[in-house]
Amino acid sequence: MKSEKELEEIFEKKLANNEFIEPKDWMPEKYRHHLIRQISQHAHSEVVGMLPEGNWITRAPSLRAKLVLLAKVQDEGGHGLYLYSAAETLGISRDEMIEALHAGKAKYSSIFNYPTLTWADIGAIGWLVDGAAIMNQVMLQRTSYGPYSRAMIRICKEESFHQRQGYEIMMRLALGTPEQKQMAQDALNRWWYPTLMMFGPPDDQSPNTADAVKWRIKRETNDQLRQKFVNQTVPQAEFIGLKVPDPNLKWNEAKKGYDFTPPDWNEFWRVIKGDGPCNKERLAARIKAHEEGKWVREAAAAYAQKHNKEMLVS
Amino acid sequence: MINTKDNQGMLWEVFLQKKSGQPFIHAGSIHAFDKEMALQNARDTYTRRGEATVIWVVPSHTIVSSTPEDVGPFFDPANDKIYRHPTFYNIPDAIKNM
Ligand SMILES: [Fe+2]
Ligand SMILES: [Fe+2]
């Protein structure tokens, strides 16, 4: 039997060698808890993230748009399932995670507490929100925890269509009638700052960043990813004649990146704490869906019990 | 009480074979209440883009695994048998096709 100190050394050495940590490996409790929090939040974000877009499925402007949006929203549900499974390998049950979400104890990305007012918002979400998510997830493909990394690789393969379909919607509106272009601009205006907030608070105010980087859970900090996102997105907006709603946005040749106005962090903390435009609505919708599916789960469990004793849930 | 913990069924591991002739590869896990539902959930969750032509689902609790702490002693019998590798043998360069 190895001592805790020896086990910790093995763990540290694996991280230093860029090796992955797997479910049965010894890991510090703090690492386990950090991962449970991060992966379950990520899973909740995928699932709650279906709601703002789901809002437009029945009103999509064409059959093609409807098919695409359905497929995209279904993917997000799948992403939630991959991530719940990855979190379960750390010893938390699905039930506990869902309960924490419904009790308001677990967080999800604050971006999904903003409303989708027009069809252009569906374009803005795919382009900006999925774009920001991809940036984060590409980094997480190399995260130190094996099951999380594998889930991310699978997710990243599916995400690129999400961003492209969103940009296509924006492009068609931006090149359409003046009213359509205005609708696209309005969506960009409303989604720009909430999207920048998706990367999390500035590094000096982010309580978890240091640990996450030390354990190689994250490979880049919130501010680094945010800068990368701005650099990548501004030319995409310019290409379709839309204006990023930031008067101070300026290319900085010295840093080879844009200078930009940071988001209003007070708003960020307010929305995180539950005071965003749609927090209550989102949670209520999740709880309602779960409650309404209860009889199905009970019937399935009763069926399994009757037909297959060894298949029983313990 | 049918299901004290509302865990959406028991846990299953999913293995996919992309084409016949290829090995089955672990894709992830799902929850389901029976075999049929496990297959359907695995299909909906892991094969939305032609990732498989055959799916295996296995109740997670039936998988037997070695433990990572034993990695040394457990695999030891193979480690010192370098004569199992072709490079252990010296064959003159003049000999072809070997
Ligand atoms: Fe996703
Ligand atoms: Fe997505």
XYZ file of N, CA, C and O in Angstrom, chain A residues 85-223:
556
model
N -22.195 11.721 -17.977
C -21.501 10.437 -17.848
C -20.068 10.632 -17.386
O -19.561 9.879 -16.549
N -19.393 11.625 -17.941
C -18.004 11.879 -17.541
C -17.951 12.250 -16.060
O -17.077 11.778 -15.316
N -18.898 13.058 -15.603
C -18.908 13.452 -14.184
C -19.202 12.252 -13.289
O -18.640 12.112 -12.202
N -20.065 11.351 -13.780
C -20.412 10.174 -12.973
C -19.197 9.291 -12.678
O -19.155 8.608 -11.661
N -18.198 9.314 -13.566
C -17.010 8.493 -13.316
C -16.239 8.990 -12.097
O -15.341 8.325 -11.609
N -16.593 10.189 -11.595
C -15.906 10.735 -10.423
C -16.651 10.407 -9.132
O -16.273 10.880 -8.061
N -17.738 9.633 -9.253
C -18.415 9.171 -8.050
C -19.638 9.968 -7.639
O -20.152 9.801 -6.545
N -20.131 10.831 -8.516
C -21.382 11.530 -8.214
C -22.466 10.897 -9.088
O -22.180 10.476 -10.209
N -23.690 10.790 -8.564
C -24.752 10.157 -9.360
C -25.471 11.211 -10.196
O -25.429 12.408 -9.893
N -26.130 10.734 -11.240
C -26.866 11.662 -12.097
C -27.955 12.369 -11.299
O -28.181 13.564 -11.435
N -28.593 11.583 -10.441
C -29.654 12.127 -9.604
C -29.155 13.312 -8.767
O -29.810 14.347 -8.690
N -27.992 13.152 -8.166
C -27.450 14.231 -7.325
C -27.194 15.496 -8.144
O -27.428 16.613 -7.691
N -26.691 15.291 -9.361
C -26.388 16.462 -10.200
C -27.661 17.197 -10.592
O -27.734 18.425 -10.530
N -28.673 16.413 -11.017
C -29.937 17.029 -11.448
C -30.579 17.754 -10.261
O -31.101 18.865 -10.401
N -30.493 17.106 -9.101
C -31.082 17.720 -7.918
C -30.398 19.036 -7.569
O -31.052 20.013 -7.210
N -29.068 19.047 -7.674
C -28.321 20.276 -7.360
C -28.717 21.396 -8.322
O -28.860 22.559 -7.926
N -28.931 21.037 -9.582
C -29.355 22.048 -10.557
C -30.733 22.596 -10.177
O -30.946 23.800 -10.096
N -31.661 21.667 -9.920
C -33.036 22.079 -9.652
C -33.165 22.840 -8.339
O -34.040 23.676 -8.174
N -32.260 22.555 -7.402
C -32.294 23.258 -6.119
C -31.585 24.611 -6.211
O -31.516 25.347 -5.239
N -31.046 24.917 -7.387
C -30.356 26.191 -7.556
C -28.950 26.195 -6.977
O -28.316 27.236 -6.868
N -28.439 25.012 -6.596
C -27.095 24.948 -5.995
C -26.018 24.852 -7.060
O -24.904 25.306 -6.857
N -26.353 24.221 -8.182
C -25.357 24.086 -9.248
C -25.583 25.182 -10.274
O -26.719 25.560 -10.552
N -24.498 25.682 -10.830
C -24.616 26.760 -11.811
C -24.627 26.185 -13.229
O -24.278 25.041 -13.451
N -25.027 27.043 -14.140
C -24.859 26.766 -15.563
C -24.447 28.082 -16.197
O -24.542 29.137 -15.547
N -23.998 28.049 -17.428
C -23.470 29.253 -18.057
C -24.514 30.374 -18.044
O -25.664 30.170 -18.444
N -24.090 31.560 -17.594
C -25.046 32.656 -17.421
C -25.633 33.128 -18.753
O -26.677 33.758 -18.788
N -24.982 32.787 -19.858
C -25.455 33.233 -21.171
C -26.891 32.762 -21.437
O -27.647 33.435 -22.125
N -27.260 31.625 -20.882
C -28.577 31.071 -21.205
C -29.691 31.715 -20.394
O -30.851 31.325 -20.508
N -29.340 32.708 -19.604
C -30.354 33.469 -18.895
C -30.779 34.713 -19.659
O -31.480 35.569 -19.124
N -30.331 34.811 -20.915
C -30.776 35.920 -21.759
C -31.826 35.407 -22.736
O -31.768 34.252 -23.170
N -32.806 36.258 -23.081
C -33.913 35.799 -23.934
C -33.562 35.804 -25.432
O -32.664 36.535 -25.853
N -34.264 34.965 -26.191
C -34.121 34.970 -27.656
C -35.333 35.679 -28.245
O -36.385 35.087 -28.419
N -35.154 36.963 -28.553
C -36.296 37.802 -28.935
C -36.671 37.691 -30.403
O -37.832 37.824 -30.764
N -35.683 37.487 -31.273
C -35.980 37.419 -32.711
C -35.249 36.228 -33.322
O -34.375 35.624 -32.685
N -35.565 35.937 -34.571
C -34.895 34.840 -35.271
C -33.387 35.106 -35.380
O -32.575 34.179 -35.333
N -33.009 36.376 -35.467
C -31.579 36.696 -35.566
C -30.826 36.228 -34.327
O -29.626 35.935 -34.384
N -31.515 36.148 -33.194
C -30.850 35.678 -31.975
C -30.373 34.231 -32.128
O -29.380 33.825 -31.518
N -31.099 33.460 -32.923
C -30.683 32.072 -33.155
C -29.375 32.067 -33.960
O -28.471 31.269 -33.707
N -29.284 33.010 -34.900
C -28.027 33.161 -35.625
C -26.899 33.606 -34.707
O -25.798 33.054 -34.731
N -27.193 34.588 -33.864
C -26.162 35.125 -32.960
C -25.696 34.053 -31.978
O -24.513 33.962 -31.653
N -26.613 33.224 -31.514
C -26.227 32.170 -30.562
C -25.275 31.179 -31.241
O -24.214 30.844 -30.712
N -25.664 30.708 -32.421
C -24.795 29.744 -33.102
C -23.418 30.333 -33.381
O -22.386 29.725 -33.086
N -23.426 31.529 -33.920
C -22.159 32.174 -34.297
C -21.320 32.529 -33.070
O -20.149 32.131 -32.967
N -21.928 33.263 -32.124
C -21.136 33.785 -30.994
C -21.053 32.807 -29.820
O -19.962 32.510 -29.331
N -22.207 32.338 -29.383
C -22.221 31.515 -28.165
C -21.547 30.168 -28.426
O -20.696 29.725 -27.667
N -21.924 29.526 -29.527
C -21.235 28.266 -29.851
C -19.777 28.536 -30.212
O -18.897 27.738 -29.896
N -19.519 29.688 -30.838
C -18.131 30.042 -31.156
C -17.281 30.151 -29.894
O -16.165 29.622 -29.826
N -17.840 30.802 -28.885
C -17.110 30.934 -27.617
C -16.974 29.577 -26.935
O -15.920 29.233 -26.389
N -18.056 28.795 -26.993
C -18.015 27.463 -26.376
C -16.947 26.606 -27.056
O -16.194 25.887 -26.403
N -16.855 26.702 -28.377
C -15.868 25.905 -29.111
C -14.456 26.268 -28.658
O -13.614 25.396 -28.413
N -14.225 27.572 -28.521
C -12.890 28.021 -28.116
C -12.485 27.398 -26.788
O -11.377 26.912 -26.601
N -13.424 27.376 -25.869
C -13.195 26.782 -24.560
C -13.027 25.265 -24.676
O -12.158 24.662 -24.069
N -13.852 24.668 -25.512
C -13.873 23.204 -25.601
C -12.681 22.649 -26.365
O -12.207 21.558 -26.068
N -12.198 23.412 -27.331
C -10.994 22.981 -28.041
C -9.847 22.869 -27.038
O -9.102 21.891 -27.014
N -9.750 23.864 -26.164
C -8.724 23.811 -25.112
C -8.942 22.595 -24.206
O -7.995 21.898 -23.845
N -10.207 22.326 -23.883
C -10.501 21.244 -22.937
C -10.295 19.849 -23.536
O -10.319 18.866 -22.815
N -10.091 19.772 -24.840
C -9.782 18.450 -25.417
C -8.501 17.891 -24.802
O -8.290 16.697 -24.749
N -7.634 18.801 -24.341
C -6.371 18.355 -23.747
C -6.392 18.464 -22.223
O -5.361 18.491 -21.575
N -7.586 18.521 -21.653
C -7.704 18.589 -20.198
C -7.136 17.313 -19.579
O -7.080 16.274 -20.238
N -6.728 17.384 -18.318
C -5.984 16.254 -17.739
C -6.861 15.058 -17.370
O -6.352 13.967 -17.170
N -8.160 15.224 -17.256
C -9.004 14.092 -16.857
C -9.529 13.353 -18.096
O -10.275 13.912 -18.906
N -9.146 12.097 -18.231
C -9.424 11.305 -19.434
C -10.869 11.345 -19.920
O -11.119 11.717 -21.071
N -11.843 10.979 -19.080
C -13.227 10.958 -19.571
C -13.730 12.336 -20.026
O -14.521 12.431 -20.961
N -13.257 13.404 -19.365
C -13.660 14.762 -19.759
C -13.054 15.087 -21.123
O -13.722 15.603 -22.014
N -11.791 14.744 -21.280
C -11.108 14.995 -22.544
C -11.797 14.247 -23.690
O -12.052 14.808 -24.756
N -12.133 12.991 -23.458
C -12.776 12.209 -24.529
C -14.149 12.779 -24.890
O -14.526 12.831 -26.063
N -14.881 13.232 -23.877
C -16.187 13.855 -24.158
C -15.994 15.124 -24.994
O -16.765 15.409 -25.916
N -14.932 15.873 -24.691
C -14.683 17.125 -25.414
C -14.315 16.879 -26.870
O -14.705 17.636 -27.756
N -13.554 15.830 -27.105
C -13.161 15.520 -28.483
C -14.406 15.204 -29.308
O -14.589 15.702 -30.421
N -15.297 14.425 -28.714
C -16.546 14.081 -29.391
C -17.389 15.344 -29.633
O -17.932 15.563 -30.714
N -17.465 16.179 -28.616
C -18.285 17.388 -28.714
C -17.728 18.335 -29.778
O -18.476 18.876 -30.594
N -16.415 18.514 -29.790
C -15.824 19.458 -30.747
C -16.108 19.041 -32.194
O -16.310 19.895 -33.058
N -16.129 17.746 -32.440
C -16.444 17.269 -33.790
C -17.829 17.732 -34.220
O -18.082 17.974 -35.386
N -18.741 17.824 -33.238
C -20.121 18.159 -33.586
C -20.369 19.657 -33.607
O -21.315 20.125 -34.236
N -19.504 20.397 -32.900
C -19.783 21.819 -32.704
C -19.615 22.674 -33.957
O -20.247 23.714 -34.086
N -18.725 22.260 -34.860
C -18.397 23.229 -35.905
C -19.613 23.508 -36.791
O -19.778 24.611 -37.278
N -20.490 22.527 -36.934
C -21.706 22.818 -37.695
C -22.579 23.835 -36.951
O -23.234 24.674 -37.565
N -22.537 23.782 -35.626
C -23.358 24.712 -34.845
C -22.981 26.162 -35.145
O -23.823 27.015 -35.331
N -21.682 26.410 -35.159
C -21.244 27.781 -35.388
C -21.531 28.207 -36.826
O -21.990 29.317 -37.087
N -21.291 27.298 -37.750
C -21.498 27.647 -39.161
C -22.955 27.917 -39.481
O -23.277 28.845 -40.233
N -23.866 27.111 -38.902
C -25.277 27.365 -39.201
C -25.690 28.724 -38.629
O -26.493 29.430 -39.225
N -25.121 29.101 -37.492
C -25.458 30.403 -36.904
C -24.952 31.546 -37.760
O -25.671 32.512 -38.023
N -23.712 31.400 -38.204
C -23.133 32.459 -39.045
C -23.910 32.585 -40.346
O -24.138 33.679 -40.857
N -24.360 31.463 -40.870
C -25.139 31.492 -42.114
C -26.439 32.281 -41.935
O -26.818 33.082 -42.792
N -27.086 32.063 -40.795
C -28.312 32.824 -40.511
C -28.001 34.326 -40.468
O -28.688 35.144 -41.086
N -26.929 34.684 -39.758
C -26.546 36.096 -39.643
C -26.206 36.680 -41.008
O -26.572 37.805 -41.329
N -25.506 35.899 -41.798
C -25.064 36.367 -43.105
C -26.267 36.656 -44.001
O -26.336 37.688 -44.662
N -27.228 35.732 -43.979
C -28.408 35.926 -44.836
C -29.183 37.162 -44.403
O -29.684 37.920 -45.242
N -29.300 37.370 -43.108
C -30.013 38.558 -42.627
C -29.224 39.819 -42.958
O -29.781 40.813 -43.418
N -27.924 39.763 -42.737
C -27.091 40.955 -42.934
C -27.061 41.373 -44.406
O -26.891 42.550 -44.716
N -27.223 40.411 -45.288
C -27.213 40.732 -46.716
C -28.633 40.880 -47.271
O -28.835 40.987 -48.472
N -29.610 40.867 -46.373
C -31.019 40.963 -46.796
C -31.524 42.389 -46.842
O -30.766 43.322 -47.145
N -32.803 42.575 -46.549
C -33.398 43.909 -46.553
C -32.805 44.736 -45.410
O -32.222 44.174 -44.480
N -32.957 46.069 -45.457
C -32.455 46.896 -44.349
C -33.025 46.459 -42.995
O -32.328 46.452 -41.986
N -34.291 46.060 -42.988
C -34.901 45.611 -41.720
C -34.226 44.337 -41.220
O -33.978 44.172 -40.032
N -33.942 43.429 -42.162
C -33.283 42.171 -41.761
C -31.878 42.449 -41.239
O -31.454 41.885 -40.233
N -31.187 43.343 -41.938
C -29.840 43.681 -41.492
C -29.888 44.304 -40.098
O -29.058 43.990 -39.232
N -30.875 45.144 -39.875
C -31.026 45.786 -38.566
C -31.292 44.739 -37.482
O -30.796 44.821 -36.355
N -32.061 43.738 -37.845
C -32.373 42.668 -36.895
C -31.096 41.924 -36.506
O -30.865 41.598 -35.330
N -30.235 41.681 -37.502
C -28.964 40.995 -37.232
C -28.077 41.864 -36.348
O -27.470 41.387 -35.379
N -28.025 43.171 -36.673
C -27.192 44.088 -35.885
C -27.682 44.155 -34.437
O -26.896 44.122 -33.488
N -28.997 44.195 -34.287
C -29.586 44.260 -32.944
C -29.233 43.005 -32.137
O -28.911 43.080 -30.945
N -29.262 41.846 -32.803
C -28.905 40.603 -32.096
C -27.435 40.634 -31.680
O -27.087 40.274 -30.552
N -26.575 41.096 -32.586
C -25.147 41.206 -32.236
C -24.957 42.152 -31.051
O -24.207 41.869 -30.117
N -25.688 43.274 -31.091
C -25.574 44.253 -29.992
C -25.929 43.621 -28.648
O -25.277 43.864 -27.648
N -26.964 42.818 -28.638
C -27.413 42.246 -27.370
C -26.569 41.059 -26.917
O -26.443 40.798 -25.731
N -26.002 40.306 -27.855
C -25.302 39.068 -27.467
C -23.797 39.248 -27.287
O -23.115 38.384 -26.740
N -23.252 40.366 -27.768
C -21.795 40.534 -27.733
C -21.229 40.426 -26.316
O -20.378 39.580 -26.029
N -21.714 41.277 -25.413
C -21.119 41.280 -24.068
C -21.451 40.035 -23.251
O -20.551 39.468 -22.610
N -22.711 39.571 -23.304
C -22.955 38.295 -22.604
C -22.031 37.172 -23.113
O -21.595 36.326 -22.339
N -21.711 37.200 -24.417
C -20.801 36.166 -24.941
C -19.396 36.345 -24.364
O -18.763 35.358 -23.963
N -18.917 37.580 -24.301
C -17.582 37.801 -23.715
C -17.534 37.343 -22.255
O -16.488 36.925 -21.756
N -18.690 37.418 -21.591
C -18.739 36.978 -20.186
C -18.622 35.460 -20.063
O -18.288 34.945 -19.002
N -18.928 34.752 -21.141
C -18.913 33.284 -21.079
C -17.563 32.712 -20.657
O -17.488 31.595 -20.153
N -16.491 33.462 -20.912
C -15.170 32.931 -20.571
C -14.884 33.036 -19.079
O -13.840 32.589 -18.613
N -15.812 33.631 -18.353
C -15.643 33.743 -16.913
C -15.012 35.062 -16.525
O -14.581 35.831 -17.380
N -14.966 35.317 -15.210
C -14.460 36.599 -14.713
C -12.999 36.810 -15.101
O -12.318 35.860 -15.473
N -12.512 38.076 -15.007
C -11.100 38.337 -15.302
C -10.216 37.463 -14.417
O -10.616 37.103 -13.309
N -9.032 37.141 -14.921
C -8.164 36.197 -14.210
C -7.939 36.584 -12.745
O -7.898 35.721 -11.873
N -7.805 37.899 -12.488
C -7.503 38.283 -11.100
C -8.731 38.206 -10.199
O -8.647 38.400 -9.005
N -9.904 37.928 -10.772
C -11.102 37.757 -9.939
C -11.676 36.360 -10.057
O -12.814 36.106 -9.697
N -10.911 35.450 -10.632
C -11.440 34.121 -10.875
C -10.877 33.151 -9.844
O -9.715 32.767 -9.902
N -11.697 32.769 -8.869
C -11.185 31.990 -7.747
C -10.658 30.606 -8.162
O -9.807 30.055 -7.483
N -11.166 30.070 -9.273
C -10.810 28.688 -9.597
C -9.738 28.539 -10.658
O -9.249 27.440 -10.903
N -9.375 29.666 -11.302
C -8.482 29.554 -12.447
C -7.112 28.983 -12.080
O -6.596 28.109 -12.767
N -6.543 29.449 -10.956
C -5.187 29.019 -10.608
C -5.119 27.505 -10.445
O -4.246 26.846 -11.031
N -6.054 26.938 -9.685
C -6.084 25.485 -9.506
C -6.276 24.775 -10.838
O -5.615 23.786 -11.126
N -7.204 25.307 -11.638
C -7.529 24.638 -12.901
C -6.320 24.603 -13.824
O -6.099 23.624 -14.522
N -5.525 25.673 -13.807
C -4.348 25.699 -14.668
C -3.251 24.796 -14.082
O -2.607 24.041 -14.794
N -3.101 24.855 -12.768
C -2.084 24.029 -12.096
C -2.336 22.541 -12.387
O -1.413 21.783 -12.643
N -3.582 22.132 -12.334
C -3.913 20.717 -12.568
C -4.096 20.384 -14.047
O -4.567 19.311 -14.382
N -3.813 21.346 -14.893
C -3.988 21.164 -16.329
C -5.418 20.795 -16.718
O -5.661 20.119 -17.718
N -6.371 21.195 -15.881
C -7.772 21.023 -16.275
C -8.050 22.044 -17.368
O -8.629 21.740 -18.398
N -7.590 23.267 -17.141
C -7.628 24.291 -18.178
C -6.199 24.560 -18.644
O -5.275 24.518 -17.845
N -6.055 24.850 -19.916
C -4.717 25.112 -20.445
C -4.507 26.591 -20.722
O -3.409 27.028 -20.983
N -5.607 27.332 -20.768
C -5.503 28.775 -21.004
C -6.438 29.476 -20.024
O -7.436 28.907 -19.598
N -6.109 30.713 -19.696
C -6.927 31.417 -18.704
C -8.130 32.084 -19.381
O -8.196 32.201 -20.607
N -9.061 32.538 -18.548
C -10.265 33.194 -19.051
C -9.929 34.377 -19.961
O -10.506 34.529 -21.045
N -8.990 35.211 -19.511
C -8.657 36.413 -20.291
C -7.967 36.070 -21.612
O -8.204 36.725 -22.629
